[in-house]
Structure formats: C-alpha cells, structure tokens
Amino acid sequence: MTGADVHYWVDKASCPQEHALLDVFVSRIGDFIALCDGMVVLMTWTYFERLWCLFEFAYFVCLHEPTDVRVCCEPFLSASTAQRYESAVR
C-alpha cells in the first residue's frame, strides 16, 4: 500500500457548515462512508446523543464488518467519567 492508496475523511473537518455546498455534501455522506475501509470513533459520553454521529456509526456498521470500527475513549476516560461512558453505550 502506498500513500496514494490511503484516504482519510475527517468528519469534524470535512463538512462545510457555512458553505453553499452544504446540501451537496450532506447528500453524499453515505457515499463517503461506503468508500471507507475503517472507522475510528473518538468517543465521548455524548457521542451517541448526536444524530449525525449515530447515523454515521449505524450506516458504517450496516455496510461493513463491526470489526472495522475502532472505538477510542481512553484519552477521555477517567474515574469521574467512567459512569457516563457506561451509560452512553447502554
């Protein structure tokens, strides 16, 4: 695999919130997700409360194997937030 074979879509930085092409972008999110080989979730305890996050996660899992998802919460996890994470994934 070369660098030309690797593509990254960073959801947080990829959606032009105040741009004339926002509708076009939103209509193509499913295409972006379908082209991805994997998904990395930087999960906070509110991740599944946000509709876009929930949609992207669910859509990805519908098209790919669940093992293609990596959920990362350790940088945010502490004794004071552990209960919030547990509640978020129930």
CSV table of C-alpha atoms in Angstrom, one decimal:
chain,number,residue,atom,x,y,z
A,1,MET,CA,0.0,0.0,0.0
A,2,THR,CA,1.3,3.4,-0.9
A,3,GLY,CA,0.3,6.8,0.4
A,4,ALA,CA,-1.8,7.2,-2.7
A,5,ASP,CA,-3.9,4.3,-1.6
A,6,VAL,CA,-4.8,5.8,1.8
A,7,HIS,CA,-7.7,8.2,2.1
A,8,TYR,CA,-8.9,9.9,5.2
A,9,TRP,CA,-12.2,11.5,5.7
A,10,VAL,CA,-12.3,13.6,8.9
A,11,ASP,CA,-15.9,14.2,9.6
A,12,LYS,CA,-15.3,17.0,12.1
A,13,ALA,CA,-13.3,19.0,9.5
A,14,SER,CA,-14.9,17.8,6.3
A,15,CYS,CA,-18.4,19.3,6.4
A,16,PRO,CA,-18.5,22.9,5.4
A,17,GLN,CA,-21.1,24.2,7.9
A,18,GLU,CA,-21.4,27.7,6.4
A,19,HIS,CA,-20.9,26.9,2.7
A,20,ALA,CA,-23.2,27.0,-0.3
A,21,LEU,CA,-22.4,23.3,-1.0
A,22,LEU,CA,-23.6,22.0,2.4
A,23,ASP,CA,-26.6,20.4,0.9
A,24,VAL,CA,-24.5,18.6,-1.7
A,25,PHE,CA,-22.1,17.4,0.9
A,26,VAL,CA,-24.9,16.1,3.2
A,27,SER,CA,-26.4,14.2,0.2
A,28,ARG,CA,-23.1,12.4,-0.4
A,29,ILE,CA,-22.3,11.4,3.2
A,30,GLY,CA,-23.4,7.8,2.5
A,31,ASP,CA,-21.0,7.7,-0.5
A,32,PHE,CA,-18.1,8.8,1.7
A,33,ILE,CA,-19.0,6.2,4.3
A,34,ALA,CA,-19.3,3.4,1.7
A,35,LEU,CA,-15.8,4.2,0.4
A,36,CYS,CA,-14.2,3.9,3.9
A,37,ASP,CA,-12.4,0.7,4.8
A,38,GLY,CA,-12.5,1.5,8.5
A,39,MET,CA,-13.9,3.9,11.1
A,40,VAL,CA,-12.2,5.4,14.2
A,41,VAL,CA,-14.6,6.8,16.7
A,42,LEU,CA,-13.1,9.3,19.3
A,43,MET,CA,-16.0,8.7,21.6
A,44,THR,CA,-17.1,11.0,24.3
A,45,TRP,CA,-20.0,10.2,26.6
A,46,THR,CA,-22.3,12.3,24.4
A,47,TYR,CA,-21.2,10.7,21.1
A,48,PHE,CA,-24.5,8.7,20.7
A,49,GLU,CA,-26.6,11.7,21.6
A,50,ARG,CA,-25.6,13.5,18.4
A,51,LEU,CA,-27.8,12.5,15.4
A,52,TRP,CA,-25.0,12.8,12.8
A,53,CYS,CA,-22.7,10.6,14.9
A,54,LEU,CA,-25.4,8.0,15.4
A,55,PHE,CA,-26.2,8.0,11.7
A,56,GLU,CA,-22.6,7.7,10.6
A,57,PHE,CA,-21.9,4.9,13.0
A,58,ALA,CA,-25.0,2.9,12.2
A,59,TYR,CA,-24.6,3.4,8.4
A,60,PHE,CA,-21.0,2.3,8.6
A,61,VAL,CA,-21.8,-0.8,10.5
A,62,CYS,CA,-24.6,-1.6,8.1
A,63,LEU,CA,-22.1,-1.6,5.2
A,64,HIS,CA,-19.0,-3.0,6.9
A,65,GLU,CA,-18.0,-5.5,9.5
A,66,PRO,CA,-18.3,-4.3,13.1
A,67,THR,CA,-14.6,-5.3,13.5
A,68,ASP,CA,-13.8,-2.4,11.0
A,69,VAL,CA,-14.7,0.1,13.8
A,70,ARG,CA,-12.2,1.2,16.4
A,71,VAL,CA,-13.7,3.0,19.4
A,72,CYS,CA,-11.2,5.1,21.3
A,73,CYS,CA,-12.2,6.6,24.6
A,74,GLU,CA,-9.1,6.2,26.8
A,75,PRO,CA,-7.8,9.7,26.4
A,76,PHE,CA,-11.1,11.0,27.7
A,77,LEU,CA,-11.8,8.2,30.2
A,78,SER,CA,-11.2,8.8,33.9
A,79,ALA,CA,-12.7,7.7,37.2
A,80,SER,CA,-15.1,10.7,37.1
A,81,THR,CA,-16.3,9.9,33.5
A,82,ALA,CA,-16.5,6.1,33.5
A,83,GLN,CA,-20.2,6.1,34.5
A,84,ARG,CA,-21.0,8.5,31.7
A,85,TYR,CA,-19.4,6.2,29.2
A,86,GLU,CA,-21.1,3.2,30.5
A,87,SER,CA,-24.5,5.0,30.3
A,88,ALA,CA,-23.7,6.2,26.7
A,89,VAL,CA,-23.3,2.7,25.3
A,90,ARG,CA,-26.3,1.0,27.0
